């Protein structure tokens, strides 16, 4: 579909509205099982190490196959890839729910299911990210990204309580609920127009190209484009700080008898993130991309350092939420640049490379935080990671700009 033929508002864009609600169903179901999986494993198998195996399997499935998901999204019809990933998740989630309802699945089956669901979820997310510019066009992409961020932050508040409530009703219920959400997503995506999602170049030639060669092409593109390269390295470092800081704060509050407050700290992140998503487009139009990316990391640094010095759990809740005010604007900056500088047949691979790099932070952050907290204590640990965030910001500002300034591209004005 030509750029000029697209509706000039998101509300009139039929495909975007179908896409938005399909993604909402998918995110809600995923958030529900995100909290249900560890509870489920703990109740069935008892030992914490078995719970950790299930959690690691979920992360590993998404991370290991993220590069291959990018290749798939650049070779096949993206609409079909999203629908098929949803249908496959329905099958695996429904199977796990049925098995749990009738008996106790063995640990290996639960880990395999968690791995597969994580892989399919990553495939869906990578392909969906590549498809969004085709749905809305480059001019409306910033607004679409901001609206998607608002949706995701809202559902990150609602999803975990829904999952916990369903789990208390019956252990199979969260997985059945997620299966229904994926089915709804597949149905909505099936109504999309197919033409924007088909590869626009010689996909027969690409289909014959080795997968490894296509992955290397995506990695080279990410490395050769300076804003994408430095923002990918920077956000991977900041994701490690994020997961480490969140893990440290939650365990600190839990050890101090503030389990409920720990939940409020996570809710504060989502609430402030939603407020930031409403402001994201305005910030994007008024501030430079480099400034937005660096400022978000700077706020993270200050917040974590202050957490190491403040006394009182409610101060910690506020400081944990504050950095998320700029998260959406930062993501919007990077996502818009990627859409502007990449062709339609490369966007999924770029998204896959970034998903792979960011996924490394999932298990690494809590692992480093756990080791450090055992050695120097909770407060010193958050201070250390605040310092790491500050060094990441300085590196992002100094290293690339010592050669020439980073220029995050934006769509041409209407």
mmCIF file of C-alpha atoms in Angstrom:
data_model
loop_
_atom_site.group_PDB
_atom_site.id
_atom_site.type_symbol
_atom_site.label_atom_id
_atom_site.label_comp_id
_atom_site.label_asym_id
_atom_site.label_seq_id
_atom_site.Cartn_x
_atom_site.Cartn_y
_atom_site.Cartn_z
ATOM 1 C CA UNK A 1 0.000 0.000 0.000
ATOM 2 C CA UNK A 2 1.476 3.335 -0.957
ATOM 3 C CA UNK A 3 2.383 5.825 1.739
ATOM 4 C CA UNK A 4 0.101 8.481 0.305
ATOM 5 C CA UNK A 5 -2.885 6.123 0.290
ATOM 6 C CA UNK A 6 -2.765 5.460 4.031
ATOM 7 C CA UNK A 7 -5.301 7.175 6.321
ATOM 8 C CA UNK A 8 -3.935 10.362 7.884
ATOM 9 C CA UNK A 9 -5.169 9.427 11.391
ATOM 10 C CA UNK A 10 -4.753 6.216 13.329
ATOM 11 C CA UNK A 11 -8.424 6.106 14.252
ATOM 12 C CA UNK A 12 -9.369 5.708 10.576
ATOM 13 C CA UNK A 13 -6.716 3.106 9.873
ATOM 14 C CA UNK A 14 -8.614 -0.166 9.927
ATOM 15 C CA UNK A 15 -5.502 -2.326 9.854
ATOM 16 C CA UNK A 16 -3.841 -0.459 12.706
ATOM 17 C CA UNK A 17 -6.898 -0.798 14.937
ATOM 18 C CA UNK A 18 -7.031 -4.548 14.264
ATOM 19 C CA UNK A 19 -3.285 -4.747 14.908
ATOM 20 C CA UNK A 20 -3.612 -2.731 18.146
ATOM 21 C CA UNK A 21 -6.352 -4.912 19.624
ATOM 22 C CA UNK A 22 -4.607 -8.114 18.534
ATOM 23 C CA UNK A 23 -1.424 -6.983 20.267
ATOM 24 C CA UNK A 24 -3.456 -6.011 23.338
ATOM 25 C CA UNK A 25 -4.872 -9.529 23.584
ATOM 26 C CA UNK A 26 -1.425 -11.046 23.115
ATOM 27 C CA UNK A 27 0.235 -8.826 25.736
ATOM 28 C CA UNK A 28 -2.547 -9.390 28.275
ATOM 29 C CA UNK A 29 -2.279 -13.170 27.937
ATOM 30 C CA UNK A 30 1.518 -13.088 28.149
ATOM 31 C CA UNK A 31 1.456 -10.904 31.252
ATOM 32 C CA UNK A 32 -0.977 -13.297 32.906
ATOM 33 C CA UNK A 33 1.247 -16.337 32.366
ATOM 34 C CA UNK A 34 4.397 -14.323 33.202
ATOM 35 C CA UNK A 35 3.386 -14.381 36.873
ATOM 36 C CA UNK A 36 1.638 -17.754 36.668
ATOM 37 C CA UNK A 37 4.586 -19.820 35.388
ATOM 38 C CA UNK A 38 6.790 -19.484 38.520
ATOM 39 C CA UNK A 39 3.784 -19.970 40.834
ATOM 40 C CA UNK A 40 2.767 -23.014 38.824
ATOM 41 C CA UNK A 41 6.270 -24.517 38.941
ATOM 42 C CA UNK A 42 6.621 -23.835 42.663
ATOM 43 C CA UNK A 43 3.339 -25.527 43.530
ATOM 44 C CA UNK A 44 3.997 -28.563 41.331
ATOM 45 C CA UNK A 45 7.687 -29.187 41.919
ATOM 46 C CA UNK A 46 8.437 -27.427 45.206
ATOM 47 C CA UNK A 47 12.156 -26.685 44.783
ATOM 48 C CA UNK A 48 13.318 -23.212 43.827
ATOM 49 C CA UNK A 49 15.905 -24.589 41.416
ATOM 50 C CA UNK A 50 13.121 -26.248 39.436
ATOM 51 C CA UNK A 51 11.257 -22.936 39.385
ATOM 52 C CA UNK A 52 14.402 -21.269 38.060
ATOM 53 C CA UNK A 53 14.658 -23.905 35.306
ATOM 54 C CA UNK A 54 11.172 -23.059 34.065
ATOM 55 C CA UNK A 55 11.941 -19.322 34.189
ATOM 56 C CA UNK A 56 15.251 -19.737 32.360
ATOM 57 C CA UNK A 57 13.537 -21.903 29.724
ATOM 58 C CA UNK A 58 11.072 -19.083 29.040
ATOM 59 C CA UNK A 59 13.869 -16.541 28.598
ATOM 60 C CA UNK A 60 16.056 -18.939 26.610
ATOM 61 C CA UNK A 61 13.367 -19.788 24.072
ATOM 62 C CA UNK A 62 12.860 -16.147 23.205
ATOM 63 C CA UNK A 63 16.521 -15.226 23.150
ATOM 64 C CA UNK A 64 18.025 -18.183 21.301
ATOM 65 C CA UNK A 65 15.588 -17.983 18.401
ATOM 66 C CA UNK A 66 15.218 -14.195 18.124
ATOM 67 C CA UNK A 67 17.740 -13.954 15.261
ATOM 68 C CA UNK A 68 15.950 -16.709 13.347
ATOM 69 C CA UNK A 69 12.626 -14.966 13.990
ATOM 70 C CA UNK A 70 14.047 -11.909 12.238
ATOM 71 C CA UNK A 71 14.974 -13.997 9.199
ATOM 72 C CA UNK A 72 11.504 -15.516 9.101
ATOM 73 C CA UNK A 73 9.879 -12.078 9.290
ATOM 74 C CA UNK A 74 11.891 -10.864 6.299
ATOM 75 C CA UNK A 75 11.215 -13.911 4.105
ATOM 76 C CA UNK A 76 7.567 -14.854 4.612
ATOM 77 C CA UNK A 77 4.310 -12.942 4.636
ATOM 78 C CA UNK A 78 4.335 -11.150 7.996
ATOM 79 C CA UNK A 79 0.620 -11.389 8.524
ATOM 80 C CA UNK A 80 0.790 -15.166 8.093
ATOM 81 C CA UNK A 81 3.811 -15.421 10.417
ATOM 82 C CA UNK A 82 1.979 -13.582 13.216
ATOM 83 C CA UNK A 83 -1.178 -15.635 12.798
ATOM 84 C CA UNK A 84 0.716 -18.933 12.736
ATOM 85 C CA UNK A 85 2.715 -18.020 15.850
ATOM 86 C CA UNK A 86 -0.557 -17.258 17.645
ATOM 87 C CA UNK A 87 -2.136 -20.524 16.486
ATOM 88 C CA UNK A 88 0.930 -22.466 17.651
ATOM 89 C CA UNK A 89 0.778 -20.760 21.051
ATOM 90 C CA UNK A 90 -2.878 -21.700 21.343
ATOM 91 C CA UNK A 91 -1.925 -25.342 20.769
ATOM 92 C CA UNK A 92 0.925 -25.402 23.317
ATOM 93 C CA UNK A 93 -0.847 -23.326 25.961
ATOM 94 C CA UNK A 94 -4.053 -25.315 25.525
ATOM 95 C CA UNK A 95 -2.105 -28.552 25.783
ATOM 96 C CA UNK A 96 -0.396 -27.438 29.001
ATOM 97 C CA UNK A 97 -3.718 -26.301 30.464
ATOM 98 C CA UNK A 98 -5.377 -29.629 29.594
ATOM 99 C CA UNK A 99 -2.465 -31.628 31.002
ATOM 100 C CA UNK A 100 -2.524 -29.589 34.216
ATOM 101 C CA UNK A 101 -6.278 -30.017 34.535
ATOM 102 C CA UNK A 102 -6.067 -33.798 34.252
ATOM 103 C CA UNK A 103 -2.768 -34.427 36.047
ATOM 104 C CA UNK A 104 0.767 -33.187 36.774
ATOM 105 C CA UNK A 105 3.024 -32.617 33.766
ATOM 106 C CA UNK A 106 6.665 -33.631 34.335
ATOM 107 C CA UNK A 107 9.280 -30.920 34.748
ATOM 108 C CA UNK A 108 10.829 -31.591 31.331
ATOM 109 C CA UNK A 109 7.445 -31.101 29.632
ATOM 110 C CA UNK A 110 6.830 -27.826 31.462
ATOM 111 C CA UNK A 111 10.302 -26.532 30.573
ATOM 112 C CA UNK A 112 9.862 -27.547 26.926
ATOM 113 C CA UNK A 113 6.481 -25.815 26.796
ATOM 114 C CA UNK A 114 7.881 -22.677 28.442
ATOM 115 C CA UNK A 115 10.783 -22.668 25.960
ATOM 116 C CA UNK A 116 8.442 -23.051 22.973
ATOM 117 C CA UNK A 117 5.997 -20.406 24.166
ATOM 118 C CA UNK A 118 8.878 -17.985 24.766
ATOM 119 C CA UNK A 119 10.244 -18.655 21.276
ATOM 120 C CA UNK A 120 6.846 -18.207 19.625
ATOM 121 C CA UNK A 121 6.210 -15.019 21.603
ATOM 122 C CA UNK A 122 9.514 -13.558 20.453
ATOM 123 C CA UNK A 123 8.779 -14.494 16.864
ATOM 124 C CA UNK A 124 5.433 -12.743 17.104
ATOM 125 C CA UNK A 125 6.941 -9.610 18.682
ATOM 126 C CA UNK A 126 9.812 -9.347 16.185
ATOM 127 C CA UNK A 127 7.537 -9.756 13.171
ATOM 128 C CA UNK A 128 4.931 -7.391 14.631
ATOM 129 C CA UNK A 129 7.589 -4.699 15.168
ATOM 130 C CA UNK A 130 8.701 -5.049 11.538
ATOM 131 C CA UNK A 131 5.093 -4.931 10.292
ATOM 132 C CA UNK A 132 4.041 -1.748 12.124
ATOM 133 C CA UNK A 133 5.616 0.749 9.645
ATOM 134 C CA UNK A 134 3.797 -1.061 6.832
ATOM 135 C CA UNK A 135 0.500 -0.731 8.692
ATOM 136 C CA UNK A 136 0.622 2.982 9.538
ATOM 137 C CA UNK A 137 3.298 4.496 7.272
ATOM 138 C CA UNK A 138 6.337 6.434 8.438
ATOM 139 C CA UNK A 139 4.522 9.701 9.106
ATOM 140 C CA UNK A 140 2.191 8.209 11.705
ATOM 141 C CA UNK A 141 4.738 5.770 13.107
ATOM 142 C CA UNK A 142 5.769 7.935 16.121
ATOM 143 C CA UNK A 143 2.139 8.307 17.162
ATOM 144 C CA UNK A 144 1.515 4.584 16.691
ATOM 145 C CA UNK A 145 4.563 3.631 18.775
ATOM 146 C CA UNK A 146 3.474 5.989 21.558
ATOM 147 C CA UNK A 147 -0.036 4.532 21.516
ATOM 148 C CA UNK A 148 1.364 1.004 21.601
ATOM 149 C CA UNK A 149 3.514 1.942 24.593
ATOM 150 C CA UNK A 150 0.419 3.246 26.428
ATOM 151 C CA UNK A 151 -1.341 -0.037 25.772
ATOM 152 C CA UNK A 152 1.570 -2.161 26.951
ATOM 153 C CA UNK A 153 2.140 -0.205 30.168
ATOM 154 C CA UNK A 154 -1.561 -0.382 31.010
ATOM 155 C CA UNK A 155 -1.650 -4.130 30.455
ATOM 156 C CA UNK A 156 1.527 -4.634 32.477
ATOM 157 C CA UNK A 157 -0.467 -3.307 35.440
ATOM 158 C CA UNK A 158 -3.564 -5.408 34.741
ATOM 159 C CA UNK A 159 -1.996 -8.634 33.446
ATOM 160 C CA UNK A 160 -0.101 -9.948 36.505
ATOM 161 C CA UNK A 161 -3.059 -9.515 38.920
ATOM 162 C CA UNK A 162 -5.294 -11.264 36.363
ATOM 163 C CA UNK A 163 -2.797 -14.118 36.146
ATOM 164 C CA UNK A 164 -2.508 -14.408 39.929
ATOM 165 C CA UNK A 165 -6.299 -14.348 40.353
ATOM 166 C CA UNK A 166 -6.790 -17.028 37.711
ATOM 167 C CA UNK A 167 -4.043 -19.159 39.254
ATOM 168 C CA UNK A 168 -5.738 -18.992 42.659
ATOM 169 C CA UNK A 169 -8.945 -20.164 40.984
ATOM 170 C CA UNK A 170 -7.190 -23.137 39.366
ATOM 171 C CA UNK A 171 -3.614 -23.758 38.273
ATOM 172 C CA UNK A 172 -4.587 -24.439 34.636
ATOM 173 C CA UNK A 173 -6.682 -21.253 34.292
ATOM 174 C CA UNK A 174 -3.916 -18.708 33.374
ATOM 175 C CA UNK A 175 -2.679 -20.921 30.534
ATOM 176 C CA UNK A 176 -6.185 -21.468 29.224
ATOM 177 C CA UNK A 177 -6.765 -17.703 29.429
ATOM 178 C CA UNK A 178 -3.576 -16.999 27.462
ATOM 179 C CA UNK A 179 -4.649 -19.563 24.850
ATOM 180 C CA UNK A 180 -7.954 -17.702 24.445
ATOM 181 C CA UNK A 181 -6.088 -14.382 24.140
ATOM 182 C CA UNK A 182 -3.818 -15.801 21.436
ATOM 183 C CA UNK A 183 -6.838 -17.176 19.587
ATOM 184 C CA UNK A 184 -8.445 -13.724 19.692
ATOM 185 C CA UNK A 185 -5.206 -12.180 18.425
ATOM 186 C CA UNK A 186 -5.011 -14.667 15.553
ATOM 187 C CA UNK A 187 -8.612 -13.950 14.595
ATOM 188 C CA UNK A 188 -8.086 -10.185 14.525
ATOM 189 C CA UNK A 189 -4.827 -10.442 12.590
ATOM 190 C CA UNK A 190 -6.519 -12.729 10.085
ATOM 191 C CA UNK A 191 -8.688 -9.773 9.072
ATOM 192 C CA UNK A 192 -5.687 -7.636 8.100
ATOM 193 C CA UNK A 193 -5.043 -6.854 4.460
ATOM 194 C CA UNK A 194 -2.303 -9.173 3.263
ATOM 195 C CA UNK A 195 -0.490 -6.913 0.793
ATOM 196 C CA UNK A 196 1.506 -4.691 3.202
ATOM 197 C CA UNK A 197 3.095 -7.719 4.847
ATOM 198 C CA UNK A 198 4.375 -9.678 1.850
ATOM 199 C CA UNK A 199 8.114 -9.230 1.125
ATOM 200 C CA UNK A 200 8.401 -6.696 -1.678
ATOM 201 C CA UNK A 201 11.615 -7.956 -3.225
ATOM 202 C CA UNK A 202 12.689 -11.211 -4.804
ATOM 203 C CA UNK A 203 11.738 -13.486 -1.899
ATOM 204 C CA UNK A 204 12.492 -16.569 -3.992
ATOM 205 C CA UNK A 205 16.122 -15.504 -4.144
ATOM 206 C CA UNK A 206 16.139 -14.737 -0.438
ATOM 207 C CA UNK A 207 14.506 -18.048 0.401
ATOM 208 C CA UNK A 208 17.521 -19.786 -1.199
ATOM 209 C CA UNK A 209 19.994 -17.679 0.804
ATOM 210 C CA UNK A 210 21.400 -19.538 3.846
ATOM 211 C CA UNK A 211 19.870 -18.549 7.177
ATOM 212 C CA UNK A 212 23.300 -17.815 8.637
ATOM 213 C CA UNK A 213 24.065 -15.430 5.785
ATOM 214 C CA UNK A 214 20.802 -13.570 6.328
ATOM 215 C CA UNK A 215 21.489 -13.287 10.071
ATOM 216 C CA UNK A 216 24.976 -11.927 9.389
ATOM 217 C CA UNK A 217 23.491 -9.392 6.989
ATOM 218 C CA UNK A 218 21.178 -8.142 9.736
ATOM 219 C CA UNK A 219 24.023 -7.966 12.261
ATOM 220 C CA UNK A 220 26.207 -6.065 9.784
ATOM 221 C CA UNK A 221 23.448 -3.558 9.140
ATOM 222 C CA UNK A 222 22.966 -2.963 12.873
ATOM 223 C CA UNK A 223 26.710 -2.524 13.311
ATOM 224 C CA UNK A 224 27.226 -0.251 10.302
ATOM 225 C CA UNK A 225 24.418 2.167 11.179
ATOM 226 C CA UNK A 226 25.937 4.229 13.997
ATOM 227 C CA UNK A 227 22.740 5.288 15.812
ATOM 228 C CA UNK A 228 21.399 1.708 15.749
ATOM 229 C CA UNK A 229 24.767 0.262 16.815
ATOM 230 C CA UNK A 230 25.334 2.573 19.772
ATOM 231 C CA UNK A 231 21.702 2.580 20.888
ATOM 232 C CA UNK A 232 21.657 -1.243 20.816
ATOM 233 C CA UNK A 233 24.809 -1.503 22.952
ATOM 234 C CA UNK A 234 23.543 1.233 25.246
ATOM 235 C CA UNK A 235 20.053 -0.204 25.743
ATOM 236 C CA UNK A 236 21.496 -3.675 26.382
ATOM 237 C CA UNK A 237 23.641 -2.205 29.174
ATOM 238 C CA UNK A 238 20.681 -0.248 30.530
ATOM 239 C CA UNK A 239 18.421 -3.319 30.396
ATOM 240 C CA UNK A 240 20.983 -5.133 32.539
ATOM 241 C CA UNK A 241 20.882 -2.226 34.993
ATOM 242 C CA UNK A 242 17.077 -2.271 34.901
ATOM 243 C CA UNK A 243 16.684 -5.984 35.609
ATOM 244 C CA UNK A 244 19.445 -5.930 38.233
ATOM 245 C CA UNK A 245 18.030 -2.868 39.981
ATOM 246 C CA UNK A 246 14.485 -4.185 39.961
ATOM 247 C CA UNK A 247 15.608 -7.582 41.272
ATOM 248 C CA UNK A 248 17.644 -5.962 44.060
ATOM 249 C CA UNK A 249 14.876 -3.609 45.165
ATOM 250 C CA UNK A 250 12.156 -6.275 45.115
ATOM 251 C CA UNK A 251 14.261 -8.765 47.108
ATOM 252 C CA UNK A 252 15.318 -6.015 49.530
ATOM 253 C CA UNK A 253 11.721 -5.021 50.200
ATOM 254 C CA UNK A 254 10.656 -8.654 50.477
ATOM 255 C CA UNK A 255 13.428 -9.457 52.962
ATOM 256 C CA UNK A 256 12.372 -6.441 55.036
ATOM 257 C CA UNK A 257 8.763 -7.575 55.263
ATOM 258 C CA UNK A 258 7.478 -5.150 52.635
ATOM 259 C CA UNK A 259 6.213 -7.696 50.113
ATOM 260 C CA UNK A 260 3.151 -5.598 49.287
ATOM 261 C CA UNK A 261 5.267 -2.494 48.787
ATOM 262 C CA UNK A 262 7.466 -4.483 46.376
ATOM 263 C CA UNK A 263 4.368 -5.037 44.260
ATOM 264 C CA UNK A 264 3.627 -1.320 44.403
ATOM 265 C CA UNK A 265 7.165 -0.588 43.171
ATOM 266 C CA UNK A 266 6.518 -2.655 40.049
ATOM 267 C CA UNK A 267 3.097 -1.063 39.613
ATOM 268 C CA UNK A 268 4.691 2.394 39.921
ATOM 269 C CA UNK A 269 6.991 1.593 37.008
ATOM 270 C CA UNK A 270 4.009 0.721 34.829
ATOM 271 C CA UNK A 271 1.965 3.738 35.961
ATOM 272 C CA UNK A 272 4.751 6.255 35.355
ATOM 273 C CA UNK A 273 5.551 4.475 32.091
ATOM 274 C CA UNK A 274 1.955 5.042 30.970
ATOM 275 C CA UNK A 275 2.214 8.756 31.807
ATOM 276 C CA UNK A 276 5.459 8.895 29.861
ATOM 277 C CA UNK A 277 3.858 7.211 26.856
ATOM 278 C CA UNK A 278 1.217 9.954 26.747
ATOM 279 C CA UNK A 279 4.015 12.544 26.694
ATOM 280 C CA UNK A 280 6.291 10.567 24.353
ATOM 281 C CA UNK A 281 5.283 12.107 21.036
ATOM 282 C CA UNK A 282 5.605 15.649 22.410
ATOM 283 C CA UNK A 283 9.056 14.924 23.829
ATOM 284 C CA UNK A 284 10.046 13.254 20.565
ATOM 285 C CA UNK A 285 9.171 16.342 18.519
ATOM 286 C CA UNK A 286 10.864 18.832 20.859
ATOM 287 C CA UNK A 287 14.081 17.100 21.926
ATOM 288 C CA UNK A 288 16.898 15.538 19.952
ATOM 289 C CA UNK A 289 17.071 11.757 19.798
ATOM 290 C CA UNK A 290 20.524 11.556 21.390
ATOM 291 C CA UNK A 291 19.403 13.776 24.253
ATOM 292 C CA UNK A 292 16.312 11.656 24.919
ATOM 293 C CA UNK A 293 18.241 8.382 24.958
ATOM 294 C CA UNK A 294 20.955 9.721 27.260
ATOM 295 C CA UNK A 295 18.533 11.540 29.561
ATOM 296 C CA UNK A 296 16.571 8.377 30.273
ATOM 297 C CA UNK A 297 19.751 6.595 31.379
ATOM 298 C CA UNK A 298 20.832 9.583 33.455
ATOM 299 C CA UNK A 299 17.539 9.529 35.372
ATOM 300 C CA UNK A 300 18.006 5.789 35.973
ATOM 301 C CA UNK A 301 21.464 6.466 37.365
ATOM 302 C CA UNK A 302 20.309 9.198 39.744
ATOM 303 C CA UNK A 303 17.335 7.144 40.924
ATOM 304 C CA UNK A 304 19.391 4.047 41.748
ATOM 305 C CA UNK A 305 22.054 6.050 43.567
ATOM 306 C CA UNK A 306 19.385 7.809 45.643
ATOM 307 C CA UNK A 307 17.733 4.484 46.491
ATOM 308 C CA UNK A 308 21.010 3.462 48.123
ATOM 309 C CA UNK A 309 20.782 6.462 50.479
ATOM 310 C CA UNK A 310 17.081 7.012 51.210
ATOM 311 C CA UNK A 311 15.352 5.518 54.226
ATOM 312 C CA UNK A 312 11.772 4.387 53.729
ATOM 313 C CA UNK A 313 10.072 1.964 51.328
ATOM 314 C CA UNK A 314 7.732 4.539 49.801
ATOM 315 C CA UNK A 315 10.660 6.698 48.678
ATOM 316 C CA UNK A 316 11.978 3.602 46.927
ATOM 317 C CA UNK A 317 8.631 3.106 45.162
ATOM 318 C CA UNK A 318 8.743 6.659 43.786
ATOM 319 C CA UNK A 319 12.365 6.442 42.715
ATOM 320 C CA UNK A 320 11.784 3.108 40.950
ATOM 321 C CA UNK A 321 8.987 4.621 38.903
ATOM 322 C CA UNK A 322 10.651 7.917 37.958
ATOM 323 C CA UNK A 323 12.991 6.666 35.155
ATOM 324 C CA UNK A 324 10.063 5.193 33.236
ATOM 325 C CA UNK A 325 8.786 8.682 32.474
ATOM 326 C CA UNK A 326 11.188 8.853 29.516
ATOM 327 C CA UNK A 327 11.212 5.197 28.461
ATOM 328 C CA UNK A 328 8.559 5.532 25.759
ATOM 329 C CA UNK A 329 10.152 8.618 24.200
ATOM 330 C CA UNK A 330 13.499 6.807 24.042
ATOM 331 C CA UNK A 331 11.961 3.718 22.414
ATOM 332 C CA UNK A 332 10.019 5.887 19.997
ATOM 333 C CA UNK A 333 13.248 7.643 18.952
ATOM 334 C CA UNK A 334 15.065 4.393 18.183
ATOM 335 C CA UNK A 335 12.080 2.643 16.558
ATOM 336 C CA UNK A 336 11.420 5.599 14.239
ATOM 337 C CA UNK A 337 15.055 5.804 13.159
ATOM 338 C CA UNK A 338 15.112 2.079 12.379
ATOM 339 C CA UNK A 339 11.940 2.336 10.295
ATOM 340 C CA UNK A 340 13.302 5.301 8.330
ATOM 341 C CA UNK A 341 16.725 3.820 7.499
ATOM 342 C CA UNK A 342 15.792 0.174 6.859
ATOM 343 C CA UNK A 343 13.956 -1.282 3.907
ATOM 344 C CA UNK A 344 10.833 -3.408 4.464
ATOM 345 C CA UNK A 345 12.778 -6.589 3.736
ATOM 346 C CA UNK A 346 15.323 -5.949 6.512
ATOM 347 C CA UNK A 347 13.277 -4.593 9.423
ATOM 348 C CA UNK A 348 12.518 -7.957 11.025
ATOM 349 C CA UNK A 349 16.185 -8.962 11.088
ATOM 350 C CA UNK A 350 17.143 -5.665 12.721
ATOM 351 C CA UNK A 351 14.389 -6.200 15.291
ATOM 352 C CA UNK A 352 15.650 -9.746 15.841
ATOM 353 C CA UNK A 353 19.237 -8.606 16.440
ATOM 354 C CA UNK A 354 18.059 -5.995 18.939
ATOM 355 C CA UNK A 355 15.802 -8.533 20.667
ATOM 356 C CA UNK A 356 18.731 -10.929 20.971
ATOM 357 C CA UNK A 357 21.002 -8.257 22.455
ATOM 358 C CA UNK A 358 18.327 -7.029 24.853
ATOM 359 C CA UNK A 359 17.397 -10.566 25.857
ATOM 360 C CA UNK A 360 20.883 -11.160 27.218
ATOM 361 C CA UNK A 361 20.058 -8.736 30.036
ATOM 362 C CA UNK A 362 17.117 -10.825 31.283
ATOM 363 C CA UNK A 363 19.082 -13.494 33.170
ATOM 364 C CA UNK A 364 22.355 -11.534 33.451
ATOM 365 C CA UNK A 365 21.050 -8.615 35.522
ATOM 366 C CA UNK A 366 19.486 -10.629 38.387
ATOM 367 C CA UNK A 367 22.469 -12.998 38.414
ATOM 368 C CA UNK A 368 24.977 -10.156 38.853
ATOM 369 C CA UNK A 369 22.743 -8.432 41.385
ATOM 370 C CA UNK A 370 22.326 -11.604 43.439
ATOM 371 C CA UNK A 371 26.076 -12.210 43.615
ATOM 372 C CA UNK A 372 26.848 -8.574 44.438
ATOM 373 C CA UNK A 373 24.073 -8.258 47.039
ATOM 374 C CA UNK A 374 25.400 -11.325 48.839
ATOM 375 C CA UNK A 375 28.858 -9.749 48.963
ATOM 376 C CA UNK A 376 28.220 -6.059 49.744
ATOM 377 C CA UNK A 377 24.518 -5.815 50.666
ATOM 378 C CA UNK A 378 21.425 -4.447 48.961
ATOM 379 C CA UNK A 379 22.027 -0.712 49.303
ATOM 380 C CA UNK A 380 25.566 -0.837 47.959
ATOM 381 C CA UNK A 381 24.375 -3.035 45.085
ATOM 382 C CA UNK A 382 21.824 -0.519 43.805
ATOM 383 C CA UNK A 383 24.434 2.232 44.162
ATOM 384 C CA UNK A 384 26.909 0.224 42.095
ATOM 385 C CA UNK A 385 24.359 -0.298 39.324
ATOM 386 C CA UNK A 386 23.516 3.392 39.463
ATOM 387 C CA UNK A 387 27.186 4.024 38.752
ATOM 388 C CA UNK A 388 27.098 1.519 35.891
ATOM 389 C CA UNK A 389 24.155 3.418 34.395
ATOM 390 C CA UNK A 390 26.083 6.692 34.688
ATOM 391 C CA UNK A 391 29.107 5.181 32.915
ATOM 392 C CA UNK A 392 26.834 3.836 30.154
ATOM 393 C CA UNK A 393 25.393 7.324 29.626
ATOM 394 C CA UNK A 394 28.856 8.894 29.490
ATOM 395 C CA UNK A 395 30.057 6.243 27.047
ATOM 396 C CA UNK A 396 26.998 6.803 24.844
ATOM 397 C CA UNK A 397 27.658 10.553 24.788
ATOM 398 C CA UNK A 398 31.463 10.619 24.545
ATOM 399 C CA UNK A 399 32.515 7.632 22.410
ATOM 400 C CA UNK A 400 30.367 8.088 19.274
ATOM 401 C CA UNK A 401 30.513 11.898 19.432
ATOM 402 C CA UNK A 402 34.301 11.836 19.526
ATOM 403 C CA UNK A 403 34.055 10.901 15.822
ATOM 404 C CA UNK A 404 30.908 12.775 14.790
ATOM 405 C CA UNK A 405 27.486 13.428 16.370
ATOM 406 C CA UNK A 406 24.815 10.748 16.234
ATOM 407 C CA UNK A 407 21.865 11.693 14.063
ATOM 408 C CA UNK A 408 18.650 9.814 14.748
ATOM 409 C CA UNK A 409 16.595 10.059 11.548
ATOM 410 C CA UNK A 410 12.939 11.110 11.607
ATOM 411 C CA UNK A 411 10.170 10.946 8.988
ATOM 412 C CA UNK A 412 9.829 13.875 6.633
ATOM 413 C CA UNK A 413 7.253 16.419 7.931
ATOM 414 C CA UNK A 414 3.767 16.229 6.486
#
